[in-house]
Coordinates of C-alpha atoms in Angstrom, one line a residue:
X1323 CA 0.0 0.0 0.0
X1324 CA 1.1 3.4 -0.6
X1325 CA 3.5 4.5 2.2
X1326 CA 1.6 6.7 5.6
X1327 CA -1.9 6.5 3.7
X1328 CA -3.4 4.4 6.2
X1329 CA -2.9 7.0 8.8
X1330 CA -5.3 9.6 6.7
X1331 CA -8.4 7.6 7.7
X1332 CA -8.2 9.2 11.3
X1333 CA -8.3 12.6 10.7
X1334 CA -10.2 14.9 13.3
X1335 CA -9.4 18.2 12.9
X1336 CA -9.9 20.6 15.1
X1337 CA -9.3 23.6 13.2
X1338 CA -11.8 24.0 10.9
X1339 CA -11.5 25.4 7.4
X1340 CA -13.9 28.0 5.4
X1341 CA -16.1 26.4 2.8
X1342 CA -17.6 22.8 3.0
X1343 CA -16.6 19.8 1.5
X1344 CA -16.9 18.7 -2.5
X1345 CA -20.7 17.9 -3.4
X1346 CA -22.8 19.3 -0.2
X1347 CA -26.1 19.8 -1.2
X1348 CA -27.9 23.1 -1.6
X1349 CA -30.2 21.9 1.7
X1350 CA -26.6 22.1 3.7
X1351 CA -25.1 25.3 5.4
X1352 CA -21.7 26.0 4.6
X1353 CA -19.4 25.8 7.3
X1354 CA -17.1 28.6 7.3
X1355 CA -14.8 29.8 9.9
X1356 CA -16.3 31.3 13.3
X1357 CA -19.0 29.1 13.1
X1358 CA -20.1 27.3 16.2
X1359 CA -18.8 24.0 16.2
X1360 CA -20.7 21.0 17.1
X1361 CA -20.6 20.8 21.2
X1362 CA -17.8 18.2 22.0
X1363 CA -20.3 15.8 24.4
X1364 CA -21.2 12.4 23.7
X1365 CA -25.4 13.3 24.1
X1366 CA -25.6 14.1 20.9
X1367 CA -28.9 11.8 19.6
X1368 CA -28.5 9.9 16.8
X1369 CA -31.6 11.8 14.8
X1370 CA -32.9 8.9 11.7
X1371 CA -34.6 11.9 9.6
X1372 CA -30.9 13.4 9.1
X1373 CA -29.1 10.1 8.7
X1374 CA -31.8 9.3 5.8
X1375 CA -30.7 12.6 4.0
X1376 CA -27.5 11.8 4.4
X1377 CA -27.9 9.0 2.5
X1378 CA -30.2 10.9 -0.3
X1379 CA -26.8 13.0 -1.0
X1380 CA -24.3 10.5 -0.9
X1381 CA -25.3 10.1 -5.3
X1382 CA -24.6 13.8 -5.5
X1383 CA -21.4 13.6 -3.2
X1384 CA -19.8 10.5 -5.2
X1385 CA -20.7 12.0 -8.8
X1386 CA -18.9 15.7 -7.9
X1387 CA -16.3 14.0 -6.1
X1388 CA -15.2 12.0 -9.7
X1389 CA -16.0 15.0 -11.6
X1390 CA -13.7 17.4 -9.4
X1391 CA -10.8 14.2 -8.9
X1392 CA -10.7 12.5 -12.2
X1393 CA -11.3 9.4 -10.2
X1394 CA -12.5 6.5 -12.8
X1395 CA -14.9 4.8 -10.1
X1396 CA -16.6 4.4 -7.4
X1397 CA -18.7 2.5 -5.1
X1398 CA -20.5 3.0 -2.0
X1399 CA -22.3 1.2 0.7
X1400 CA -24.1 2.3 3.7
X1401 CA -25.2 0.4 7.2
X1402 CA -27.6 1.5 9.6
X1403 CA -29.3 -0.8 12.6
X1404 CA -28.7 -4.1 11.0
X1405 CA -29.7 -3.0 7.4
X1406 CA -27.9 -2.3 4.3
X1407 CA -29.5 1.4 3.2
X1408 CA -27.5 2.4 0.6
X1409 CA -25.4 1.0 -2.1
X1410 CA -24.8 2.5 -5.4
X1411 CA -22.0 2.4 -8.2
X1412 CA -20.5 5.8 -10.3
X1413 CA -18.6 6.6 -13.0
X1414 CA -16.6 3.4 -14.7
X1415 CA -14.3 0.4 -14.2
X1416 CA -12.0 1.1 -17.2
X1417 CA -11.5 5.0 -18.2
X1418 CA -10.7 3.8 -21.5
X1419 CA -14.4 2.2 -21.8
X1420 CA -17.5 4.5 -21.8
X1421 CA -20.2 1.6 -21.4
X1422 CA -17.9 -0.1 -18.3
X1423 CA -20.2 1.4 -15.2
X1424 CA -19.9 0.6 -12.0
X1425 CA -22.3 -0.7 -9.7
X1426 CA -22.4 -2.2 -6.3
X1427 CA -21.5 -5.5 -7.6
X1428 CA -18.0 -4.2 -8.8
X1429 CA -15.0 -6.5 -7.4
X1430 CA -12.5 -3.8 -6.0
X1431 CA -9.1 -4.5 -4.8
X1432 CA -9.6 -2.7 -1.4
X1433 CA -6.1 -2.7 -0.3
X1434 CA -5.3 -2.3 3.3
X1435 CA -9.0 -2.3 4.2
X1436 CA -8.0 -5.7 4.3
X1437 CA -6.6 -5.5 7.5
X1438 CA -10.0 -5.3 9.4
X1439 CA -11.4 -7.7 7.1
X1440 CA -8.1 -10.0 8.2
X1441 CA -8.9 -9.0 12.4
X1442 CA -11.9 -10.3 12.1
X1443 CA -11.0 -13.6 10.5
X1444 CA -8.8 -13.9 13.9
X1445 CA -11.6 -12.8 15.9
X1446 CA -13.3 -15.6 14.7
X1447 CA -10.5 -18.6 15.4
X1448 CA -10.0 -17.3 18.6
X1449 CA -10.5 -19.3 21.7
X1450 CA -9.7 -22.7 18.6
X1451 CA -6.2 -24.6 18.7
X1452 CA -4.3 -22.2 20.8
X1453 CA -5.0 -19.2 18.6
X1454 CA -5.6 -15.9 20.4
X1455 CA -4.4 -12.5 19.9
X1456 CA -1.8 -13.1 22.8
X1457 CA 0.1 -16.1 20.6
X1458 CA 3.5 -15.7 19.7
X1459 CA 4.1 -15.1 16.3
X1460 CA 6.5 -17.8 16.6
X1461 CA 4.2 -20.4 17.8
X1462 CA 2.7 -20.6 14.3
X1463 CA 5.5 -20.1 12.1
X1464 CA 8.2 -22.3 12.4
X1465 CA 11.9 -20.6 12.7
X1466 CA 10.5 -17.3 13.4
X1467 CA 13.3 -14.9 13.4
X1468 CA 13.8 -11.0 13.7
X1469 CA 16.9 -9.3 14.7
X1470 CA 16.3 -9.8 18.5
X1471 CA 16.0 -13.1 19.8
X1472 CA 14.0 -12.0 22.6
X1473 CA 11.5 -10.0 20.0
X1474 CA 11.3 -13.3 17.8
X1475 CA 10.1 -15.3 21.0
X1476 CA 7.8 -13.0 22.3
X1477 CA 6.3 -11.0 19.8
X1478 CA 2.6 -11.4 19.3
X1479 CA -0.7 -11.5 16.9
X1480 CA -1.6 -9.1 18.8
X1481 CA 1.6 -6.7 18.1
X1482 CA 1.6 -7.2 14.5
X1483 CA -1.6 -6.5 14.2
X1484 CA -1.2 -3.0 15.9
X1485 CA 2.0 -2.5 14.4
X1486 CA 4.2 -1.7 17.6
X1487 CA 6.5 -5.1 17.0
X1488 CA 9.4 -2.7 16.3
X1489 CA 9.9 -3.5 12.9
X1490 CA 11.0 -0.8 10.6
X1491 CA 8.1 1.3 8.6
X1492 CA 6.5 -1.0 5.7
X1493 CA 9.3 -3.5 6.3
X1494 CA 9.3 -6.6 3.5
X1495 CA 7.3 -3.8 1.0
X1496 CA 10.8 -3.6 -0.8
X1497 CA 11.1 -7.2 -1.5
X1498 CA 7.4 -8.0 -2.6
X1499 CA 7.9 -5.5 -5.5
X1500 CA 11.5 -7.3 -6.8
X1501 CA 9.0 -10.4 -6.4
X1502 CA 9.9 -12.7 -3.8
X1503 CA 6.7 -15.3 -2.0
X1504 CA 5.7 -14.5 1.4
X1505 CA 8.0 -17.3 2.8
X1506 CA 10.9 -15.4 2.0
X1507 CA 9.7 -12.1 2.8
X1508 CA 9.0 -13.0 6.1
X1509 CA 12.5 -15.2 6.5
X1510 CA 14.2 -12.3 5.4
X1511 CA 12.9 -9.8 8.2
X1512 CA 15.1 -10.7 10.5
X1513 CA 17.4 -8.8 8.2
X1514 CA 16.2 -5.7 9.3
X1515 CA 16.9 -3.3 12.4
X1516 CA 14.3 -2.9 15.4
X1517 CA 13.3 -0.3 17.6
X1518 CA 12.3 -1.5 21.0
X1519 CA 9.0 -3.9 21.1
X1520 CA 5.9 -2.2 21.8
X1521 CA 7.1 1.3 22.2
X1522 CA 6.5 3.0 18.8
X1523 CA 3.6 2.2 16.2
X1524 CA 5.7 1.5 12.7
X1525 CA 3.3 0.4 9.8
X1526 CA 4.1 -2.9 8.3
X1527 CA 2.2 -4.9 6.3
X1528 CA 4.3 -8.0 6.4
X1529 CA 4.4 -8.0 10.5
X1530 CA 1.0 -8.4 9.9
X1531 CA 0.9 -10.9 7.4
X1532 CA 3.2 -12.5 9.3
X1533 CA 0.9 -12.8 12.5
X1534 CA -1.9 -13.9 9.6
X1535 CA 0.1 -16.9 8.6
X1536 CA 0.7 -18.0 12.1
X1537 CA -2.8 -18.2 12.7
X1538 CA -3.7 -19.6 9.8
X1539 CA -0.6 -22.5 10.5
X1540 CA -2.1 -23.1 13.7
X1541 CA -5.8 -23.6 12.3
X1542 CA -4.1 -26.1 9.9
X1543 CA -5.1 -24.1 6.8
X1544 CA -3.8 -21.6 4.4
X1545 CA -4.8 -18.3 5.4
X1546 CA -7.2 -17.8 2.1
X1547 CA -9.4 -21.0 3.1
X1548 CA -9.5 -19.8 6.6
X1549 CA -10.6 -16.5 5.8
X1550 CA -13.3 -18.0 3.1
X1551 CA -14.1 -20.6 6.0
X1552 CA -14.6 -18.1 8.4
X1553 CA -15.6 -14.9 7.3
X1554 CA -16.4 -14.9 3.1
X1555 CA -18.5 -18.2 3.5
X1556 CA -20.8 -17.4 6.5
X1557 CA -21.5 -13.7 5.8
X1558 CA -22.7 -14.9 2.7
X1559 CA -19.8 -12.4 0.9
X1560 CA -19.6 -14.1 -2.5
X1561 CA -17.6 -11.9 -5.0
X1562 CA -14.9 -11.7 -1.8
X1563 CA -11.5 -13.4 -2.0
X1564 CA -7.9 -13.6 -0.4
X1565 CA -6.9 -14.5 -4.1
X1566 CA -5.4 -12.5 -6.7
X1567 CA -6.7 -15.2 -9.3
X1568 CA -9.8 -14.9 -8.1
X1569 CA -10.1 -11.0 -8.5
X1570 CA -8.6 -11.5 -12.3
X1571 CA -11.6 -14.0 -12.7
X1572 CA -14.1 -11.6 -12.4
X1573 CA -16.3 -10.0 -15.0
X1574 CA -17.3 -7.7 -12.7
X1575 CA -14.4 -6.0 -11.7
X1576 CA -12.9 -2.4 -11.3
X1577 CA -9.2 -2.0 -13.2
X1578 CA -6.6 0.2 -11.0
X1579 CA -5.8 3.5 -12.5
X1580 CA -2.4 5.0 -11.7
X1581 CA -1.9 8.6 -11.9
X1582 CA 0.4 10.4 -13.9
X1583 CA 0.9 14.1 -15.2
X1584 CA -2.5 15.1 -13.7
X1585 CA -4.2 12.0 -15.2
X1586 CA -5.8 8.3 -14.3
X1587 CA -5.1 5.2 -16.7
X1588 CA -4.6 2.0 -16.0
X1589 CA -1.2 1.3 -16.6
X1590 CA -0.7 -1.9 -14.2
X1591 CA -1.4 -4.7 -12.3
X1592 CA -1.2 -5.3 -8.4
X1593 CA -1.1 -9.1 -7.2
X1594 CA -0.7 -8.4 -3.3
X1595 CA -0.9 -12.5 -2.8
X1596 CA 2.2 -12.3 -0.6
X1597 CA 0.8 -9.5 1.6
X1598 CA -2.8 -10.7 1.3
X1599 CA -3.8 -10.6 4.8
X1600 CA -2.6 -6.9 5.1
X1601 CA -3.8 -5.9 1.4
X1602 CA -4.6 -9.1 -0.6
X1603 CA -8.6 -8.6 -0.3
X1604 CA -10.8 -8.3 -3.5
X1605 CA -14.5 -7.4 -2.9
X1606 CA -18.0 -5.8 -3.9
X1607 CA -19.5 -2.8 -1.5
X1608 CA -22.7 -5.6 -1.5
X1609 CA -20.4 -7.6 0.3
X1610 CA -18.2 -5.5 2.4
X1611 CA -21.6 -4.4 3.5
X1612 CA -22.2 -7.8 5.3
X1613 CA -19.5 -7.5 6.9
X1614 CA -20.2 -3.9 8.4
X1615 CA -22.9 -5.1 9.8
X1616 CA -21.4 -8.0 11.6
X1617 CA -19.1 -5.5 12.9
X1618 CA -21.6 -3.5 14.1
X1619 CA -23.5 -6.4 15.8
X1620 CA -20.7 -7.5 18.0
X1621 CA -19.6 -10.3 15.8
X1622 CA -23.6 -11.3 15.1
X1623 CA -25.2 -11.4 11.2
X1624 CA -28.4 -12.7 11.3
X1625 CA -28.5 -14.1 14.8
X1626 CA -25.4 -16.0 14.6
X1627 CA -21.9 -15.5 16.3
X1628 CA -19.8 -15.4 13.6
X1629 CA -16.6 -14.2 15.4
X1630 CA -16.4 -14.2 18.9
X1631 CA -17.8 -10.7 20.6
X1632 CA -14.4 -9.9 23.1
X1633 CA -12.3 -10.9 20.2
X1634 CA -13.5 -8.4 17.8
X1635 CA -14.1 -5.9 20.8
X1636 CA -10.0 -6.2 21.5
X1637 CA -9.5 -5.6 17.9
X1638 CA -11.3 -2.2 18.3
X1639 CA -10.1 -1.0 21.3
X1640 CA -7.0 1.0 21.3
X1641 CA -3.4 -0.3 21.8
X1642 CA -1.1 2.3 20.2
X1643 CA -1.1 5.8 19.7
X1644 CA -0.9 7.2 16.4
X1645 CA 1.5 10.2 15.9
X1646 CA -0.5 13.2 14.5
X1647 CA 2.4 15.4 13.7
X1648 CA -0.2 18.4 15.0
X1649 CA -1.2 19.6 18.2
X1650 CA -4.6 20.3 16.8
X1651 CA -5.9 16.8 16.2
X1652 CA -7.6 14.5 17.8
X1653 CA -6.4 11.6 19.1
X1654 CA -6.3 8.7 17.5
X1655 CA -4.8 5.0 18.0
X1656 CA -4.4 1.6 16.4
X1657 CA -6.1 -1.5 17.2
X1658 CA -6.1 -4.6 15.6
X1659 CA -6.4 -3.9 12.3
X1660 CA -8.6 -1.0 13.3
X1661 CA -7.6 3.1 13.6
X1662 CA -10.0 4.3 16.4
X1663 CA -10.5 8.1 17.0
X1664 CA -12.9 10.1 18.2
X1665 CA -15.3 12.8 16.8
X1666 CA -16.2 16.3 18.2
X1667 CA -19.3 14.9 19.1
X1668 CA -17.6 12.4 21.9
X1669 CA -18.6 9.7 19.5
X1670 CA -16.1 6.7 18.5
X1671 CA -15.2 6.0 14.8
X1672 CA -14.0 3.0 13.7
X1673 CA -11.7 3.2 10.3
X1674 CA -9.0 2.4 7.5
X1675 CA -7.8 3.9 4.3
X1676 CA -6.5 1.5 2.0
X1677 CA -4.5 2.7 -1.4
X1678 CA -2.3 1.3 -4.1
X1679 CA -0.4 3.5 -5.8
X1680 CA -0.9 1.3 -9.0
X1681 CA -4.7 2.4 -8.8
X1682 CA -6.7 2.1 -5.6
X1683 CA -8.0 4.3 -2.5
X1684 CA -10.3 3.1 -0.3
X1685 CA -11.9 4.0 3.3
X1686 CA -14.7 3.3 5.7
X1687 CA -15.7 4.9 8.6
X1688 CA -18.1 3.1 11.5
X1689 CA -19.7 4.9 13.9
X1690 CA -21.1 2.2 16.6
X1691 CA -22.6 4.7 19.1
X1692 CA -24.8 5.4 15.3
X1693 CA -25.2 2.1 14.7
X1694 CA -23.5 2.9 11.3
X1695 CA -21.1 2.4 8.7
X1696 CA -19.9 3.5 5.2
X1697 CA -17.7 1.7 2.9
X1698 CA -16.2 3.9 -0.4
X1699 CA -14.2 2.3 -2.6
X1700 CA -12.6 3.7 -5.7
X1701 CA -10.5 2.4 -8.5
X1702 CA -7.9 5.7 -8.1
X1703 CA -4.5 6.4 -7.1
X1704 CA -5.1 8.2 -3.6
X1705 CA -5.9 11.5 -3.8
X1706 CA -8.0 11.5 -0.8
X1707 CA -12.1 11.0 -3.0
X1708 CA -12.9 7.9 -1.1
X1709 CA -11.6 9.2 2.5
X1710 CA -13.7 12.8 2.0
X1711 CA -17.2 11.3 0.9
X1712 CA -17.3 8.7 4.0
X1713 CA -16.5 12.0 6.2
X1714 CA -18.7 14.3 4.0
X1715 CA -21.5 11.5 5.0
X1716 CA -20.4 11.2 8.3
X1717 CA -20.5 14.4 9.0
X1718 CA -24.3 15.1 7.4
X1719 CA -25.3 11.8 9.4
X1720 CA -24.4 13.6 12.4
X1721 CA -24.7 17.1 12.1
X1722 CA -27.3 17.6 9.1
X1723 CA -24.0 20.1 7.8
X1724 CA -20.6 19.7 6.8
X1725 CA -17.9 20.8 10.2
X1726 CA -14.9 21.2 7.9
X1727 CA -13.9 21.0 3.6
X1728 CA -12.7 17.0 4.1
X1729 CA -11.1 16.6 0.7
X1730 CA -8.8 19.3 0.8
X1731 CA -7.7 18.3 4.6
X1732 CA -6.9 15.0 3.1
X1733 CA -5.4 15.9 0.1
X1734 CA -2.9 18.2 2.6
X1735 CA -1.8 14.3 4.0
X1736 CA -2.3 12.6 0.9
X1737 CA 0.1 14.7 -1.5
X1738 CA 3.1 14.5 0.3
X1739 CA 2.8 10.5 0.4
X1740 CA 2.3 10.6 -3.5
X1741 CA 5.6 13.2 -4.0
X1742 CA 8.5 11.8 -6.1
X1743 CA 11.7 10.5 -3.9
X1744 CA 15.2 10.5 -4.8
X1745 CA 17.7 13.0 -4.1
X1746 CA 18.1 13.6 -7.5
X1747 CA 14.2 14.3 -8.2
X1748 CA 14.5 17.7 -11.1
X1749 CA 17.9 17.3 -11.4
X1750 CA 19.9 17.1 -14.9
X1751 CA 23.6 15.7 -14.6
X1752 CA 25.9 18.5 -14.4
X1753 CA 27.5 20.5 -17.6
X1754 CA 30.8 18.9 -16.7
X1755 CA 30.1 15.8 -15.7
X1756 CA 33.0 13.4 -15.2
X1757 CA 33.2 10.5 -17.5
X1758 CA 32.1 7.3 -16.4
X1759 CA 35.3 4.5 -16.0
X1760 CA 34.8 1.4 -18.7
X1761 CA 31.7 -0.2 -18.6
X1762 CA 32.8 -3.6 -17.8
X1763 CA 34.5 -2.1 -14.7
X1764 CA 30.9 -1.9 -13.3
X1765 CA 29.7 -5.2 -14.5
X1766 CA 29.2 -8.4 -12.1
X1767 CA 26.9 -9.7 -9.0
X1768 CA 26.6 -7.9 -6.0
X1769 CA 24.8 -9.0 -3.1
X1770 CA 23.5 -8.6 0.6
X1771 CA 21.6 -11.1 2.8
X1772 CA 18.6 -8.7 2.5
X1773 CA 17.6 -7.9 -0.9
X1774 CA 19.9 -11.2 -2.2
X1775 CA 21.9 -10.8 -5.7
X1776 CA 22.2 -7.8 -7.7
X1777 CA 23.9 -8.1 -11.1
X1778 CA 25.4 -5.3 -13.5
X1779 CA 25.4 -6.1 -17.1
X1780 CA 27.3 -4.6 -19.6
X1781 CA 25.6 -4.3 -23.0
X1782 CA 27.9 -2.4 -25.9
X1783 CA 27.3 1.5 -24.2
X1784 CA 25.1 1.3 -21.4
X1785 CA 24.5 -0.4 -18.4
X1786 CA 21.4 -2.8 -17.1
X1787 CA 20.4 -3.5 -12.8
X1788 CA 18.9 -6.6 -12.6
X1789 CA 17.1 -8.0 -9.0
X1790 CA 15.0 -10.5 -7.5
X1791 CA 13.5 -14.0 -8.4
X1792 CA 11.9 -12.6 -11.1
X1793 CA 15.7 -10.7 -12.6
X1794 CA 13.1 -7.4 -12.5
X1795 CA 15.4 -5.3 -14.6
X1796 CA 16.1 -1.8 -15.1
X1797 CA 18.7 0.9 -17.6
X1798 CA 21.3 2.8 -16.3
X1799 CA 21.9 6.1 -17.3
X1800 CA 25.3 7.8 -16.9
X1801 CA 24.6 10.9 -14.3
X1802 CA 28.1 12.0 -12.7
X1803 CA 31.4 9.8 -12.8
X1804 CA 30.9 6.5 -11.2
X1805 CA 26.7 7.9 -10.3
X1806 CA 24.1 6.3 -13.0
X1807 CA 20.3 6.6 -12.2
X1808 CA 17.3 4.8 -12.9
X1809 CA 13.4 5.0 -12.7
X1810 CA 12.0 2.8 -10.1
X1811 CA 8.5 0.9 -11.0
X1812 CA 6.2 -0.9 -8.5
X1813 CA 3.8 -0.5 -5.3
X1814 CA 6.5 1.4 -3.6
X1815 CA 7.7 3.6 -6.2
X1816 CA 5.9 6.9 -6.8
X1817 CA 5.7 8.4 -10.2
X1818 CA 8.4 10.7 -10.9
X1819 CA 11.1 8.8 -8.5
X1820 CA 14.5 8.9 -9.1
X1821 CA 17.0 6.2 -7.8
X1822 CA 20.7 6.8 -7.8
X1823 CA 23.0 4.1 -8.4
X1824 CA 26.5 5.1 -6.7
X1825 CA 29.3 2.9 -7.7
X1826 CA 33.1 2.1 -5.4
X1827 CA 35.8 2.1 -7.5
X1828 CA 39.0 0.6 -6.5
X1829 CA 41.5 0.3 -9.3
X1830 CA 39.9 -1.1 -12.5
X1831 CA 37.0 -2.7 -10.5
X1832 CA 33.7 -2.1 -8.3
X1833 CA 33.9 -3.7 -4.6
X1834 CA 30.1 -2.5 -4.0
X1835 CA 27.6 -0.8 -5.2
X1836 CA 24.8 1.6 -3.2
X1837 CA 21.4 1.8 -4.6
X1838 CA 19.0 4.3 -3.4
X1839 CA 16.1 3.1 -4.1
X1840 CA 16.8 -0.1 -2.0
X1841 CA 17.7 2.1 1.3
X1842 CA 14.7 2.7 2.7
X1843 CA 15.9 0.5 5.3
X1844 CA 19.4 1.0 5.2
X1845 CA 19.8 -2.2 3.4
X1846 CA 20.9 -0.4 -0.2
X1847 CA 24.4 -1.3 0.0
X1848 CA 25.7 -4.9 -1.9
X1849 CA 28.9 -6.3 -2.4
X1850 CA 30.4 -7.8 -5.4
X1851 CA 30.7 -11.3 -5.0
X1852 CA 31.5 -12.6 -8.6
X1853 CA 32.9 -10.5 -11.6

């Protein structure tokens, strides 16, 4: 997922901005500055006349937001007291297709909303073959290892799942995109430096996958049956799938859109199989609706316990604060798969963004103390459409008026997370560059026990990088004496990134080679070990 998005989903502002959000209807007051707030106490009655007209905007809302964005698609889904009350589909699956609507049958990738979706398939194992959120990690995968042998013994479902295990932020990301399984991935974090367990909240989707697979081991299933078993199966949710092949096998299904120069097109793919408990989930808003309202009914759909009530209830309380970065917000925390914050009403909300930066944003917000929930899910790089109409709704649910212009306050968090990296990001090589040494002098396999092999071919008069399983492969151009660059591709490369390639040179050979792009983590260094 696209680095710091998930964090967006718990924004609470407290300073309020003039003008209201994108597609508020003509029946709501503008909220501008020096307005009176709505009163900060939790006796605010839920009022069923304003959540209904809520709901009678939401078309408005969804069809403004694509016009204003660009966004190809959307689809929406609302909950209230046990009942589905709104679905609806806008705007199209493919932007190269006129006549490919969406409707609340669309299959979306959803991204990192699969994290709740994945909390409550443990929710509903727990208290089965040892499997609580208190396990060790290590008691499901066998040969567990992180940096600290302490951390690898003690570290728990519980701590991956609220992201305080003390691994570095979106640790394992870096390999999934060069294409290694999630066997490897999760043998190779122990590559990787720590901070102290349980003192900071550092998101990573493969700590969490990696508590996914231990459960899942310990059930004596792979984690996609268990999550059909448990969850798809008995909430009747039957476009929904852990699968990649199963999202491709859809007719019925929303394309990702990247964005470049100002504009959406679909321009790749995203299998998230090896992550697919933290982002891996394909489904409908009909579906996603189901589960909402299990959710909302303390584990319950249709009279039966699907997941066990204190389970789910653990996953939704709060375990680690989430840094704000501004004395202004609300506070807010992780769960278990969960973001909890509160509103200026006293009211609890319950929710998740979820974005690819191949082509998805995604977010719901629950409100128990309402008894309700929206799901928007959009087939869009994130620029913050699907976190602005669940708050735009939320907002009109609760206050019959927009407190505060949503999309903009999101696209302020957004933007920077979609910003090209590299320190040489609108840079041209300089007028007098020095001359890069012979080719070949470059040339040969490099490695380190993180990323694995890394091999420089020499081809006539340039130069080719080649990583991973899958010998993903990118040119080298000359920059500055023994510095060549390259354009990153993938989940974790924003458009526009740059990534140097800084090569040792001792005598008529290279001992190593730094790559920027591979950093992140302080693992971008590799050592020749063959010519």
């Amino acid at each position: 997922m696209n680095r710091r998005v998930a964090a967006v989903a718990v924004l609470s502002v407290g300073v309020l901005v003039a003008g209201c959000g994108n597609g508020s209807s003509s029946s709501t007051p503008e909220f501008s500055v020096g307005s009176t707030p709505p009163p900060a106490v939790a006796s605010i009655p839920t009022d069923s006349a304003r959540i209904d007209d809520a709901v009678r905007q939401l078309p408005d809302l969804a069809r403004k937001m694509l016009q204003s964005t660009g966004v190809p698609g959307m689809a929406i889904a609302v909950v209230h007291d046990g009942k589905t009350v709104y679905t609806g589909g806008f705007g199209v699956k493919d932007n190269r297709r006129p006549d490919s609507s969406v409707d609340a049958d669309t299959v979306f990738q959803i991204a990192s909303l699969s994290k709740a979706v994945s909390a409550t398939v443990v929710a509903g194992r727990a208290g089965t073959q040892g499997i609580d959120w208190t396990m060790p990690v290590a008691a499901g995968v066998d040969s567990f290892t992180l940096a600290d042998p302490y951390v690898s013994t003690h570290v728990t479902v519980a701590d991956m799942f609220s992201h305080r295990s003390g691994l570095p932020d979106h640790a394992g990301d870096d390999l999934e995109v060069i294409g290694y399984d999630r066997a490897e991935i999760l043998r190779r974090l122990r590559y990787l430096p720590l901070v102290p367990l349980r003192t900071e909240e550092l998101y990573t989707n493969f700590g969490l996958t990696a508590a996914a697979q231990a459960v899942a081991n310990k059930a004596g299933k792979d984690w996609e049956t268990l999550s059909a078993e448990t969850i798809f199966g008995p909430l009747g949710m039957s476009s929904s799938s852990m699968r990649y092949a199963d999202y491709l096998s859809r007719t019925n299904r929303a394309l990702l859109h990247a964005k470049v120069d100002g504009k959406f097109a679909p321009l790749a793919q995203r299998d998230a199989d090896a992550q697919a408990p933290a982002g891996g989930v394909s489904a409908s808003v009909n579906d996603l609706a189901k589960w909402m309202t299990m959710v909302l009914d303390d584990g319950k759909y249709q009279g039966r316990q699907i997941v066990s009530s204190d389970a789910l209830l653990a996953a939704m309380t709060p375990q680690m604060a989430l840094p704000s970065g501004r004395a202004d917000f609300r506070p807010s925390a992780t769960g278990f798969g969960f973001n909890i914050s509160s509103d200026p009403s006293g009211r609890t909300m319950l929710n998740h963004s979820g974005a690819f930066t191949t082509g998805a944003a995604t977010n719901y917000q629950i409100v128990p103390g309402m008894n309700l929930g929206i799901v928007v899910l959009t087939n869009g790089a994130p620029v913050g459409a699907a976190e602005a109409v669940a708050k735009d709704f939320t907002d009109l649910a609760q206050y019959g008026r927009l407190t505060a212009d949503w999309f903009a306050q999101f696209q302020q968090l957004i933007d920077p997370t979609n910003a090209p990296e590299g320190e040489l990001v609108g840079k041209k090589p300089p007028a007098n560059a020095a001359a890069a040494k012979p080719l070949n002098t470059y040339a040969g396999t490099y490695a380190n026990q993180y990323f694995g092999p890394l091999t420089i071919k020499a081809d006539g008069t340039k130069l080719t990088l080649s990583i991973g399983p899958k010998n993903q492969t990118y040119d080298l151009s000359h920059f500055d004496g023994d510095t060549f660059t390259f354009i990153p591709r993938g989940e974790t490369a924003n458009p526009g990134t740059i990534s140097q390639v800084k090569f040792t040179v001792t005598g008529d050979t290279s001992p190593s080679v730094w790559v920027e792009f591979f950093d992140r983590n302080k693992q971008g260094t590799f050592t020749r070990s063959a010519p």
